[in-house]
Amino acid sequence: MILEKINTPATVEQAVDLGLRADEFAMIQEILGRTPNFTETAVYSVMWSEHCSYKNSIFWLKQLPKDGPHLLVKAGEENAGLVDIGDGLGCAFKIESHNHPSAIEPYQGAATGVGGINRDIFTMGARPIAQLNSLRFGDIEEARTKWLVKGVVKGIGDYGNAFGIPIIGGEVFFDKSYNQNPLVNAFSAGIVKAGKMISAKAKGPGNPVYIVGSATGKDGIAGAAFASKDITEDSANDLPSVQVGDPFQEKLLLEATLELAETDAVVGMQDMGAAGITCSTCEMSAGGGVGMDIHLDKVPTRQENMLPYEILLSESQERMLVVVQKGKEDIVKRIFDKWDLHAEEIGVVTDSDRVRYFMHGTLVGDVPAESLVLGGGAPVYQREYKEPAYFQEYKKFNIDNVEQPEDLKEVAIHLMSHVNCASKRWVYEQYDSMVGTATMSTNRPTDAGIVNIKGTEKALAMTVDCNSRYVHADPEVGTAIAVSEAARNIVCSGGIPSAITNCLNFGNPYNPESYWQFVGAIKGMSAACRKFETPVTGGNVSFYNQSVIGGKEVPVFPTPTIGMLGIVPNKENIMTLDFKQKGDLIFLIGDSVNDIASSEYLYSFHKIEAAPAPHFDLEREFLVQEAVKGLIENKLINAAHDCSDGGLFMTLAEMSFPRELGFDIVSDAEVREDAFLFGEAQSRVVVTLTEETEEDFLEFMITTGLPFTLLGHVTKGKMCVDDDHYGFVQEYKDIYDNSLGMKLRG
């Protein structure tokens, strides 16, 4: 009787309730040649959600550069990007969001985000070796923000630490625009031997289809559709859409999966993330040009009497779909029995183009796989976009209208204690950065996280970067800066930028002004990636990041987070950021600019929000990075640190803290002192060197044609600017290390 009801044709009202539009429901009727039943409608609702189909973004995503010298897998071909790192090895890496679940249940939302991104990596046969994360929260003074921060950080730490993969870097940013809708972006990278990659494509009619890992429950049902909705004051009612993770189960799944990858039993494998069994069966089928017959009653479940659509849409964690070579089923069973995990045959690959779902022998769903997937029959829209009024207003900013404070020491202390500039020690001390013994940057501070590639001369450099305030001020320039800063961090660490993954966090795509921000970001990313030859390997689009407060949509700052992978050709050339010894010379490579636009100094000290993106020139940025590469290769410097948030003073302070060495510098008379110290003009790197290498350094820099300036020298422990004593390093370090923790406890 229940199955008969399930097979009753769905109504347009049901379709709309599931998140489809009326015209999309009509499209489904045309595709099927009939009205879909409720289960089929639910399948289309999640697969055609923004989260799965990228229907409002794919047109622009296709404009991004996807070709590069090191690529083994292009964007969209597999679960993650894959880059050749030499020595018969590849690196799989990807970043994804878990924003909406984290807004409702921060602990599980963040934890399952970590689990999901790691599964994308080891599903390809790669062993994860490093994680990073990029987090955005609202006003730190708000009680809800503190609750979210504590929950998210604990969720990431508990899951990552238990899973046993080091967290080697990241970023945390606070702004009131994220008050209701935080952003939680997780990055993972893993190593795979050449020729050992597992594809996410189904092939071979007659091959059995297995579900492996955990049992299926009712957690996370319609999570993909949930991720394509606004966060409102009533979103707590959507708690069943939030998945529940088990890191210990995932560790077992990792080892079982990698053991299986060493056999010849696997045809294809895919993680069950967004949209669960629905997504895995349809995408693997479409990818391989085949179909599947799936028997839902054979799926191990945690609750009795689960309905077909509940089994299909569940996003229970720690599960995979595996297509197995017929005749080698025993290999799969033996391995998963060894690791005490489910491995159940639930279907078979067919020579059709359809995925058919059965329950106790009754057909409950019959859909053409291609019609459901990104790049196939899923709808593609080009949304209207228009420049917001604020954009031209921001351009009217004039530095001359901002009075320079009499006491710049006050500014220095303000920035040192501000949560966007201060150390994120309270966060990273909850993460295990040393598990696995591959991390090389925990005790040797570098601009990017560094991971050893054992058995080779190489290391990997990884970073996540985005200053969302810059992107809000100018999406095109701000996103180009995000790519450039990521590359700069890798270069300053001794690496060569290789490729990027992105997590594009924006507001409602149906809002023309929000969509304008998205389009501008794509243009800026494209330009910068082409300049640095860092193709886009894939990533994630997360729309609907906004709060609905009092009936009004308030978008978050547009946040196109850039995850970049770089290769350090020789571990001996890893460059740290810390001052090495008293007397070393301090040089600035790049221009000192009379600019304070969109700086933390302008925004939080002067309370001026209306300003353009900071000074930036892509060509100059490229040349500065090439110069730093040359300086490192020729062993002419002993420290390098890029100028970013908080400006030059913050850069020098961060170089001071590790060894508690200070600095004595002279400002540029042609630039306002507040701009010199606290402006965030781009394309600047601070380096140090010994007096013995000064002559060679000068000769090299002259050949570059770039501006460079002797700022001063490293001191024993004082911080001096123009003979003005700003204080002792230890005083600032105490403020820097403890401010965030005090705010969260207060």
XYZ file of C-alpha atoms in Angstrom:
746
model
C 0.000 0.000 0.000
C 2.809 2.411 0.923
C 4.672 1.653 -2.313
C 1.482 2.201 -4.297
C 1.158 5.639 -2.722
C 4.831 6.361 -3.406
C 4.301 5.630 -7.084
C 1.400 8.074 -7.299
C 2.277 10.998 -9.620
C 3.654 14.008 -7.767
C 2.026 17.428 -7.880
C 3.613 20.732 -8.781
C 2.962 21.856 -5.206
C 5.041 18.945 -3.883
C 7.797 19.800 -6.340
C 7.889 23.427 -5.202
C 7.948 22.323 -1.556
C 11.022 20.216 -2.406
C 12.795 23.267 -3.848
C 12.051 22.877 -7.550
C 10.449 25.635 -9.622
C 7.200 25.065 -11.457
C 8.934 25.384 -14.847
C 11.579 22.876 -13.723
C 8.843 20.423 -12.801
C 7.484 20.845 -16.327
C 10.991 20.139 -17.703
C 11.119 16.894 -15.701
C 7.725 15.846 -17.090
C 9.047 16.452 -20.604
C 12.268 14.476 -19.932
C 10.383 11.489 -18.521
C 7.424 11.694 -20.896
C 5.183 11.450 -17.834
C 4.622 12.988 -14.434
C 7.259 11.796 -11.942
C 6.270 10.140 -8.700
C 7.269 11.637 -5.367
C 10.535 9.668 -5.103
C 11.618 10.716 -8.594
C 10.672 14.313 -7.862
C 12.756 14.210 -4.684
C 15.687 12.826 -6.695
C 15.459 15.705 -9.187
C 15.040 18.239 -6.383
C 18.401 17.399 -4.837
C 20.272 16.781 -8.097
C 18.966 20.016 -9.606
C 19.614 22.004 -6.441
C 22.247 24.675 -6.733
C 24.519 22.658 -4.450
C 24.653 19.701 -6.857
C 23.943 21.133 -10.313
C 25.616 24.567 -10.136
C 22.757 25.625 -12.395
C 23.254 29.310 -11.667
C 27.040 29.250 -11.834
C 28.234 26.654 -14.345
C 28.103 29.076 -17.302
C 30.646 31.321 -15.606
C 32.673 28.493 -14.082
C 33.414 27.287 -17.594
C 35.264 30.572 -18.215
C 37.929 29.691 -15.636
C 41.320 28.436 -16.918
C 41.526 24.673 -16.555
C 44.717 23.773 -18.410
C 48.170 23.607 -16.886
C 51.471 21.774 -17.240
C 51.042 19.648 -14.102
C 47.393 18.623 -14.357
C 46.509 14.933 -14.389
C 42.774 15.466 -13.911
C 40.815 18.496 -15.072
C 38.042 20.230 -13.175
C 34.852 18.194 -13.017
C 36.346 14.934 -14.268
C 36.760 13.274 -10.850
C 36.022 13.862 -7.163
C 39.016 16.213 -6.810
C 41.770 17.805 -8.834
C 44.976 15.831 -9.386
C 48.388 17.401 -9.996
C 51.627 15.693 -11.043
C 54.267 16.416 -8.388
C 56.990 14.261 -9.920
C 58.729 11.161 -8.574
C 55.841 9.017 -9.785
C 53.388 10.762 -7.452
C 50.269 12.876 -7.790
C 48.556 15.173 -5.312
C 44.757 15.177 -5.111
C 43.328 18.271 -3.454
C 40.023 20.096 -3.070
C 38.152 22.610 -0.935
C 34.439 22.545 -0.120
C 31.970 24.402 2.048
C 29.767 23.197 4.885
C 28.249 26.573 5.659
C 24.573 25.962 6.175
C 24.906 22.879 8.395
C 27.482 24.728 10.521
C 25.103 27.650 10.975
C 22.512 25.328 12.524
C 24.646 22.764 14.345
C 28.242 24.080 14.356
C 29.934 21.013 15.852
C 28.508 18.368 13.512
C 28.294 20.763 10.581
C 32.021 21.483 10.728
C 33.009 17.919 11.633
C 31.175 16.388 8.681
C 32.626 19.038 6.392
C 36.080 17.748 7.345
C 34.983 14.154 6.860
C 33.410 14.840 3.476
C 36.410 16.602 1.968
C 38.761 13.854 3.147
C 36.530 11.203 1.539
C 36.733 13.059 -1.760
C 40.500 12.588 -1.545
C 40.825 8.972 -0.482
C 37.987 7.861 -2.765
C 40.472 8.581 -5.561
C 42.982 6.216 -3.958
C 45.014 9.059 -2.426
C 46.063 9.017 1.227
C 45.217 12.381 2.841
C 48.320 14.066 4.251
C 47.162 17.563 5.199
C 44.093 19.668 5.927
C 43.466 23.410 6.065
C 40.339 25.418 6.763
C 38.980 28.891 6.078
C 36.436 30.184 8.602
C 34.248 33.286 8.688
C 32.213 34.413 11.671
C 30.154 37.428 12.732
C 30.772 40.082 15.369
C 32.974 38.530 18.070
C 31.048 40.447 20.746
C 27.826 38.558 19.930
C 27.005 35.542 22.088
C 25.885 33.533 19.057
C 29.182 34.192 17.289
C 31.111 32.851 20.285
C 28.883 29.773 20.327
C 29.471 29.199 16.615
C 33.243 29.678 16.859
C 33.578 27.264 19.758
C 31.362 24.648 18.115
C 32.978 24.851 14.674
C 36.551 24.773 15.987
C 35.819 21.854 18.308
C 34.063 19.987 15.486
C 37.027 20.438 13.132
C 39.537 19.585 15.836
C 37.740 16.521 17.196
C 37.100 15.020 13.774
C 40.493 15.880 12.247
C 42.488 14.821 15.291
C 40.646 11.500 15.605
C 40.953 10.864 11.881
C 44.691 11.397 12.142
C 45.416 13.971 9.421
C 47.326 17.124 10.443
C 45.735 20.554 10.078
C 48.637 22.673 8.836
C 47.117 26.094 8.281
C 44.100 28.206 7.570
C 42.463 31.535 8.244
C 39.791 32.997 10.508
C 38.003 36.281 9.809
C 35.297 38.156 11.680
C 32.745 40.604 10.304
C 29.159 41.452 11.165
C 28.006 40.358 7.694
C 28.500 36.746 8.842
C 26.444 37.159 12.039
C 23.786 34.619 11.100
C 25.539 32.727 8.314
C 29.128 31.669 9.102
C 31.347 30.154 6.423
C 33.145 26.877 7.036
C 35.429 25.874 4.137
C 37.537 22.715 4.468
C 40.575 21.810 2.323
C 42.276 18.440 2.050
C 45.204 17.106 0.045
C 46.477 13.576 -0.449
C 49.191 11.627 -2.257
C 48.570 8.871 -4.798
C 51.038 6.759 -6.778
C 51.027 7.152 -10.560
C 48.541 4.804 -12.200
C 46.758 4.049 -8.909
C 44.007 6.668 -9.130
C 40.480 5.311 -8.784
C 37.932 6.862 -11.124
C 34.438 7.926 -10.145
C 32.921 6.323 -13.246
C 30.807 3.189 -13.505
C 31.630 0.775 -16.326
C 30.961 -2.789 -17.422
C 27.337 -3.933 -17.614
C 26.878 -6.855 -15.251
C 29.399 -5.540 -12.706
C 27.973 -5.500 -9.180
C 27.415 -2.240 -7.269
C 28.304 -2.143 -3.567
C 27.597 0.288 -0.765
C 30.432 0.203 1.759
C 31.059 1.845 5.108
C 28.437 2.967 7.589
C 24.737 2.164 7.657
C 22.241 4.675 6.225
C 20.096 6.746 8.575
C 17.738 9.687 8.424
C 20.422 12.315 9.170
C 21.169 14.742 6.382
C 18.069 13.996 4.316
C 17.765 16.667 1.618
C 20.956 18.288 2.880
C 21.890 19.353 -0.660
C 18.588 21.155 -1.050
C 19.002 22.649 2.421
C 22.378 24.053 1.305
C 20.549 25.849 -1.480
C 18.250 27.830 0.813
C 18.513 31.001 2.817
C 19.437 30.774 6.480
C 16.528 32.235 8.413
C 15.526 32.596 12.016
C 13.527 29.357 11.616
C 16.371 27.274 10.138
C 16.860 25.350 13.369
C 13.780 23.415 12.259
C 15.961 21.968 9.475
C 18.251 20.181 11.924
C 17.528 16.753 10.305
C 19.309 18.157 7.235
C 22.571 18.249 9.219
C 24.685 15.106 8.987
C 26.344 13.327 11.902
C 29.953 12.232 11.567
C 32.058 9.435 13.044
C 35.799 10.011 12.537
C 36.773 6.583 13.845
C 34.488 4.935 11.301
C 36.003 7.143 8.610
C 39.517 6.078 9.629
C 38.496 2.458 9.117
C 36.906 3.368 5.785
C 40.100 5.125 4.710
C 42.277 2.097 5.401
C 39.802 -0.307 3.806
C 39.465 1.909 0.723
C 43.215 2.252 0.228
C 43.688 -1.486 0.696
C 40.980 -2.094 -1.902
C 42.697 0.368 -4.259
C 45.781 -1.866 -4.276
C 43.727 -4.693 -5.809
C 42.280 -5.028 -9.290
C 38.758 -5.457 -7.978
C 37.641 -1.823 -8.267
C 36.089 -0.391 -11.431
C 34.998 2.923 -9.929
C 34.249 4.501 -6.589
C 32.533 7.632 -5.330
C 31.948 9.209 -1.966
C 28.370 9.642 -0.842
C 28.264 13.306 0.029
C 25.578 15.719 -1.076
C 22.429 13.871 -2.181
C 23.793 10.535 -0.955
C 22.974 7.398 -2.966
C 21.120 9.517 -5.514
C 24.179 11.518 -6.444
C 26.618 8.589 -6.449
C 24.476 6.343 -8.624
C 23.531 9.027 -11.125
C 26.947 10.661 -11.443
C 28.840 7.379 -11.708
C 26.364 6.118 -14.307
C 26.411 9.294 -16.372
C 30.202 9.494 -16.132
C 30.597 5.991 -17.554
C 27.745 6.155 -20.060
C 25.901 3.262 -18.398
C 22.910 2.688 -16.142
C 22.266 0.944 -12.820
C 19.571 -1.135 -11.169
C 19.639 -0.386 -7.425
C 17.709 -2.341 -4.772
C 17.112 0.038 -1.885
C 15.893 -2.682 0.496
C 19.420 -4.153 0.415
C 20.954 -0.934 1.774
C 21.959 -1.366 5.454
C 19.873 1.120 7.457
C 19.980 2.439 11.012
C 16.206 2.905 11.254
C 13.450 0.509 10.355
C 10.925 1.097 7.588
C 12.833 3.887 5.864
C 11.014 5.066 2.763
C 12.705 4.928 -0.650
C 13.247 8.667 -0.885
C 14.727 8.719 2.637
C 17.269 6.061 1.700
C 18.079 7.820 -1.560
C 18.453 11.311 -0.129
C 20.103 10.452 3.178
C 23.506 12.065 3.601
C 24.681 9.763 6.364
C 28.434 9.975 6.526
C 31.307 7.530 5.998
C 29.745 5.732 2.978
C 30.988 4.937 -0.534
C 29.504 3.502 -3.696
C 31.828 0.990 -5.362
C 31.498 -0.699 -8.751
C 33.326 -4.033 -8.545
C 34.747 -6.295 -11.241
C 32.334 -9.194 -11.591
C 33.880 -12.303 -10.116
C 35.964 -10.347 -7.577
C 33.254 -9.744 -5.022
C 35.047 -11.896 -2.459
C 38.005 -9.489 -2.429
C 35.727 -6.609 -1.461
C 33.914 -8.624 1.199
C 37.165 -9.905 2.702
C 38.718 -6.430 2.997
C 35.659 -4.741 4.471
C 34.985 -7.642 6.853
C 38.581 -7.246 8.053
C 37.905 -3.587 8.878
C 34.467 -4.408 10.367
C 32.568 -2.332 7.827
C 29.445 -2.950 5.773
C 29.995 -4.048 2.180
C 26.640 -4.932 0.661
C 25.808 -5.632 -2.947
C 22.845 -3.393 -3.740
C 22.701 -3.418 -7.506
C 24.237 -3.976 -10.897
C 25.574 -1.898 -13.800
C 23.305 -2.058 -16.856
C 23.789 -1.271 -20.527
C 21.012 1.331 -20.457
C 21.293 5.031 -19.739
C 18.869 4.855 -16.833
C 19.126 4.448 -13.114
C 16.290 2.361 -11.752
C 15.491 2.137 -8.057
C 13.602 -0.852 -6.604
C 12.096 -1.495 -3.161
C 11.204 -5.128 -2.369
C 11.037 -5.843 -6.091
C 8.803 -2.854 -6.881
C 10.118 -0.182 -9.223
C 9.957 3.134 -7.313
C 12.100 5.318 -9.569
C 13.268 5.256 -13.173
C 15.338 8.218 -14.356
C 17.854 8.888 -17.143
C 21.157 9.504 -15.348
C 22.394 12.143 -17.771
C 19.331 14.312 -17.160
C 20.236 14.738 -13.517
C 23.901 15.664 -13.506
C 26.044 18.740 -13.775
C 27.253 19.100 -17.353
C 24.421 16.854 -18.561
C 20.712 17.577 -18.551
C 20.594 19.659 -15.404
C 19.367 23.185 -16.179
C 21.839 25.986 -16.862
C 20.833 29.588 -16.156
C 22.443 32.938 -16.818
C 21.195 35.273 -14.176
C 20.748 39.007 -14.436
C 23.477 41.022 -12.759
C 23.997 44.705 -12.095
C 26.547 46.867 -10.357
C 25.422 47.833 -6.853
C 25.202 51.520 -6.026
C 27.827 51.205 -3.301
C 30.555 50.307 -5.791
C 30.866 53.819 -7.252
C 30.444 55.341 -3.809
C 33.411 53.340 -2.533
C 35.548 54.709 -5.349
C 35.044 58.245 -4.065
C 37.199 57.504 -1.019
C 40.016 60.017 -0.539
C 42.805 59.355 1.943
C 43.186 63.097 2.486
C 39.797 63.113 4.204
C 41.084 60.742 6.881
C 42.957 62.410 9.696
C 46.152 60.668 10.708
C 46.179 59.795 14.437
C 48.702 61.607 16.575
C 49.711 58.429 18.383
C 50.424 55.613 15.928
C 51.437 53.326 18.787
C 47.763 53.300 19.727
C 46.961 52.051 16.237
C 49.655 49.366 16.481
C 48.224 48.037 19.747
C 44.666 48.225 18.375
C 45.585 46.085 15.366
C 47.693 43.702 17.420
C 44.656 42.978 19.595
C 42.055 42.956 16.820
C 40.658 39.480 16.151
C 41.323 39.770 12.410
C 45.023 40.496 12.909
C 45.815 38.780 16.199
C 47.095 35.241 16.421
C 44.565 32.469 15.898
C 46.407 30.487 18.555
C 43.180 29.731 20.453
C 41.960 27.995 17.292
C 45.026 26.132 16.071
C 46.027 24.836 19.490
C 42.897 22.669 19.307
C 44.160 21.098 16.098
C 46.846 18.429 15.784
C 49.374 19.724 13.273
C 52.030 17.065 13.873
C 50.193 13.750 13.527
C 51.717 11.718 10.732
C 55.152 13.350 11.153
C 55.024 15.012 7.725
C 54.371 18.618 8.759
C 57.432 20.832 8.330
C 56.030 24.249 9.260
C 54.730 23.861 12.837
C 58.031 24.747 14.486
C 59.456 26.584 11.464
C 56.901 29.318 10.702
C 56.236 29.852 7.009
C 53.671 31.816 5.007
C 52.211 28.558 3.674
C 51.798 25.178 5.336
C 54.575 22.771 4.334
C 54.306 18.981 4.143
C 57.211 16.637 3.567
C 57.028 14.209 0.643
C 58.967 11.394 2.203
C 61.539 9.634 0.053
C 62.004 12.647 -2.241
C 63.776 16.004 -2.192
C 60.423 17.756 -2.508
C 57.797 19.156 -0.205
C 54.286 20.498 -0.795
C 53.185 24.024 0.098
C 49.495 24.727 0.715
C 47.478 27.762 1.657
C 43.918 29.098 1.781
C 43.412 32.815 1.234
C 40.738 35.438 0.716
C 40.231 38.890 2.133
C 36.473 39.165 1.680
C 36.469 42.872 2.524
C 38.589 43.478 -0.587
C 36.206 41.354 -2.666
C 33.196 43.278 -1.390
C 34.910 46.553 -2.262
C 35.800 45.338 -5.770
C 34.978 41.712 -6.673
C 37.278 41.519 -9.687
C 40.303 43.132 -8.048
C 39.647 41.540 -4.650
C 39.542 38.025 -6.092
C 42.673 38.610 -8.162
C 44.307 39.687 -4.893
C 43.129 36.452 -3.215
C 44.802 34.340 -5.917
C 47.907 36.534 -5.798
C 48.213 36.362 -2.026
C 47.916 32.579 -2.125
C 50.698 32.449 -4.719
C 52.751 34.966 -2.696
C 52.453 32.817 0.436
C 53.693 29.768 -1.439
C 56.548 31.658 -3.106
C 57.647 33.229 0.200
C 57.812 29.695 1.624
C 60.135 28.473 -1.116
C 57.492 26.906 -3.332
C 56.271 27.250 -6.912
C 52.502 27.733 -7.345
C 50.967 24.815 -9.225
C 47.141 24.902 -9.240
C 44.138 26.079 -7.267
C 40.829 24.842 -5.961
C 38.153 27.323 -4.967
C 35.206 27.648 -2.635
C 32.938 30.395 -3.943
C 30.727 31.697 -1.133
C 28.160 34.249 -2.276
C 24.626 35.453 -1.627
C 21.399 34.703 -3.484
C 22.073 34.227 -7.237
C 18.628 35.641 -7.974
C 19.768 38.944 -6.474
C 21.357 40.854 -9.415
C 23.795 42.689 -7.144
C 24.976 39.497 -5.453
C 25.339 37.846 -8.842
C 27.368 40.808 -10.094
C 29.810 40.114 -7.281
C 30.035 36.487 -8.373
C 30.669 37.352 -12.027
C 33.324 39.895 -11.085
C 35.045 37.338 -8.860
C 35.202 34.828 -11.725
C 36.772 37.451 -13.993
C 39.378 38.415 -11.392
C 40.204 34.789 -10.615
C 40.590 33.972 -14.300
C 43.016 36.821 -14.908
C 45.205 36.003 -11.913
C 45.232 32.240 -12.524
C 46.312 32.767 -16.116
C 49.111 35.073 -14.979
C 50.464 32.611 -12.417
C 49.720 29.537 -14.561
C 47.663 28.032 -11.759
C 44.666 26.324 -13.393
C 41.446 25.734 -11.486
C 41.109 22.033 -10.675
C 37.613 22.259 -9.213
C 36.014 23.227 -5.967
C 32.631 24.268 -4.746
C 30.010 26.990 -5.227
C 27.974 27.946 -2.185
C 25.190 30.429 -2.881
C 22.471 31.635 -0.512
C 24.966 32.701 2.138
C 22.960 35.438 3.720
C 20.769 36.081 6.636
C 17.068 36.856 6.488
C 16.502 39.196 9.384
C 13.208 40.963 9.819
C 12.202 39.874 6.310
C 15.257 41.475 4.657
C 18.045 39.551 2.932
C 21.503 40.565 4.125
C 24.262 38.855 2.073
C 27.591 37.952 3.610
C 30.714 39.546 2.203
C 31.404 37.737 -1.091
C 34.088 35.209 -0.197
C 35.798 33.320 -3.041
C 38.256 31.307 -0.942
C 41.335 30.196 -2.847
C 43.051 26.942 -1.915
C 46.424 26.745 -3.648
C 48.914 23.922 -3.972
C 52.580 24.572 -4.622
C 55.643 22.394 -5.012
C 58.876 23.039 -3.127
C 61.465 21.540 -5.509
C 64.127 21.284 -2.816
C 63.366 21.011 0.893
C 66.642 22.802 1.632
C 65.079 25.947 0.135
C 62.093 26.123 2.485
C 61.985 29.750 3.597
C 60.730 30.718 7.042
C 59.332 34.106 8.042
C 61.140 34.693 11.352
C 63.975 37.120 12.008
C 67.137 35.052 12.466
C 69.651 37.221 14.342
C 70.345 40.710 15.605
C 71.964 42.928 12.984
C 70.371 41.328 9.929
C 69.217 43.861 7.324
C 65.507 44.315 6.630
C 64.442 45.121 3.068
C 61.041 45.793 1.544
C 60.543 44.478 -1.996
C 57.811 46.392 -3.797
C 56.304 49.869 -3.552
C 55.403 51.840 -0.461
C 52.093 53.396 -1.460
C 50.039 56.197 0.027
C 47.073 53.892 0.421
C 44.911 52.743 3.336
C 41.862 51.628 1.334
C 39.917 48.665 2.792
C 42.621 48.103 5.397
C 41.815 46.744 8.818
C 43.213 50.043 10.095
C 40.681 52.090 8.113
C 37.799 49.706 8.763
C 38.137 49.024 12.478
C 40.124 51.996 13.803
C 38.509 54.803 11.792
C 35.195 52.913 11.308
C 35.204 53.775 7.585
C 33.726 50.982 5.464
C 33.318 52.790 2.149
C 36.634 52.392 0.343
C 37.890 50.620 -2.783
C 40.161 47.575 -2.783
C 43.769 48.313 -1.833
C 46.370 49.277 -4.405
C 47.086 46.321 -6.699
C 48.837 45.717 -10.014
C 48.837 42.129 -11.289
C 51.939 42.537 -13.453
C 53.904 44.095 -10.599
C 52.698 41.280 -8.299
C 54.032 38.663 -10.701
C 57.427 40.350 -10.971
C 57.756 40.683 -7.178
C 57.071 36.974 -6.777
C 59.576 36.069 -9.484
C 62.185 38.175 -7.663
C 61.502 36.423 -4.347
C 61.816 33.037 -6.059
C 65.228 34.076 -7.389
C 66.400 35.372 -4.021
C 65.481 32.077 -2.354
C 67.020 29.923 -5.086
C 70.259 31.893 -4.875
C 70.256 31.746 -1.056
C 70.481 35.527 -0.734
C 67.900 35.935 2.054
C 67.189 34.175 5.332
C 63.555 35.203 5.931
C 60.567 36.262 3.826
C 57.065 37.347 4.816
C 54.387 38.943 2.683
C 52.632 42.165 3.648
C 48.924 41.574 4.046
C 46.333 42.127 6.802
C 47.458 44.857 9.187
C 50.131 46.174 6.836
C 53.895 46.484 7.232
C 53.919 46.870 11.012
C 52.003 43.628 11.478
C 54.337 41.879 9.026
C 57.403 42.984 10.975
C 55.784 42.055 14.292
C 54.993 38.533 13.065
C 58.613 38.172 11.967
C 59.705 39.329 15.430
C 57.628 36.982 17.575
C 59.166 33.514 16.980
C 62.641 34.417 18.334
C 61.590 37.591 20.183
C 63.863 39.733 18.039
C 62.805 43.314 17.264
C 63.313 45.852 14.499
C 64.522 49.393 13.978
C 63.208 50.888 10.729
C 62.852 54.231 8.954
C 59.629 55.220 7.214
C 59.247 56.618 3.711
C 59.057 60.403 3.804
C 56.929 60.456 0.631
C 54.182 58.323 2.170
C 51.887 59.101 5.106
C 53.216 57.265 8.109
C 49.894 55.539 8.839
C 49.765 54.327 5.242
C 53.398 53.213 5.426
C 52.842 51.208 8.599
C 49.227 50.029 8.355
C 48.162 50.329 4.710
C 47.527 47.076 2.882
C 48.785 47.907 -0.607
C 49.610 44.604 -2.311
C 52.705 43.151 -3.989
C 55.061 43.727 -1.083
C 57.371 41.278 0.663
C 59.694 41.879 3.605
C 62.984 39.952 3.492
C 66.027 39.819 5.757
C 69.641 39.057 4.980
C 73.059 39.154 6.534
C 75.473 41.983 5.853
C 77.717 39.436 4.110
C 75.141 38.792 1.395
C 74.068 42.434 0.964
C 76.201 43.134 -2.089
C 74.973 40.053 -3.960
C 71.414 40.882 -2.920
C 71.714 44.422 -4.288
C 73.165 43.199 -7.579
C 70.334 40.699 -7.995
C 67.591 43.210 -7.179
C 68.970 45.802 -9.596
C 68.618 43.266 -12.413
C 64.889 42.881 -11.623
C 64.096 46.546 -12.134
C 61.803 46.431 -9.101
C 61.723 49.026 -6.336
C 63.254 47.852 -3.064
C 64.057 49.701 0.125
C 66.379 49.180 3.075
C 63.981 49.558 5.999
C 66.456 49.014 8.827
C 67.822 46.136 10.847
C 66.882 43.426 13.310
C 67.335 44.338 16.992
C 67.499 42.393 20.232
C 63.912 42.994 21.308
C 62.715 46.567 20.748
C 60.323 47.814 18.056
C 61.398 51.210 16.736
C 60.087 53.363 13.891
C 61.915 56.585 13.027
C 63.738 56.384 16.379
C 60.378 56.272 18.151
C 60.225 53.384 20.605
C 56.952 51.500 20.025
C 57.551 48.949 22.779
C 59.099 45.566 23.378
C 58.433 42.491 21.314
C 57.322 40.455 24.327
C 54.632 43.019 25.191
C 53.146 42.875 21.720
C 53.474 39.096 21.554
C 51.379 38.704 24.702
C 48.664 40.875 23.193
C 48.906 39.092 19.833
C 48.776 35.559 21.264
C 45.979 36.042 23.768
C 43.478 38.554 22.352
C 41.221 36.102 20.521
C 41.034 33.702 23.468
C 40.187 36.554 25.839
C 37.415 37.751 23.526
C 35.903 34.284 23.352
C 36.064 33.815 27.089
C 34.759 37.292 27.842
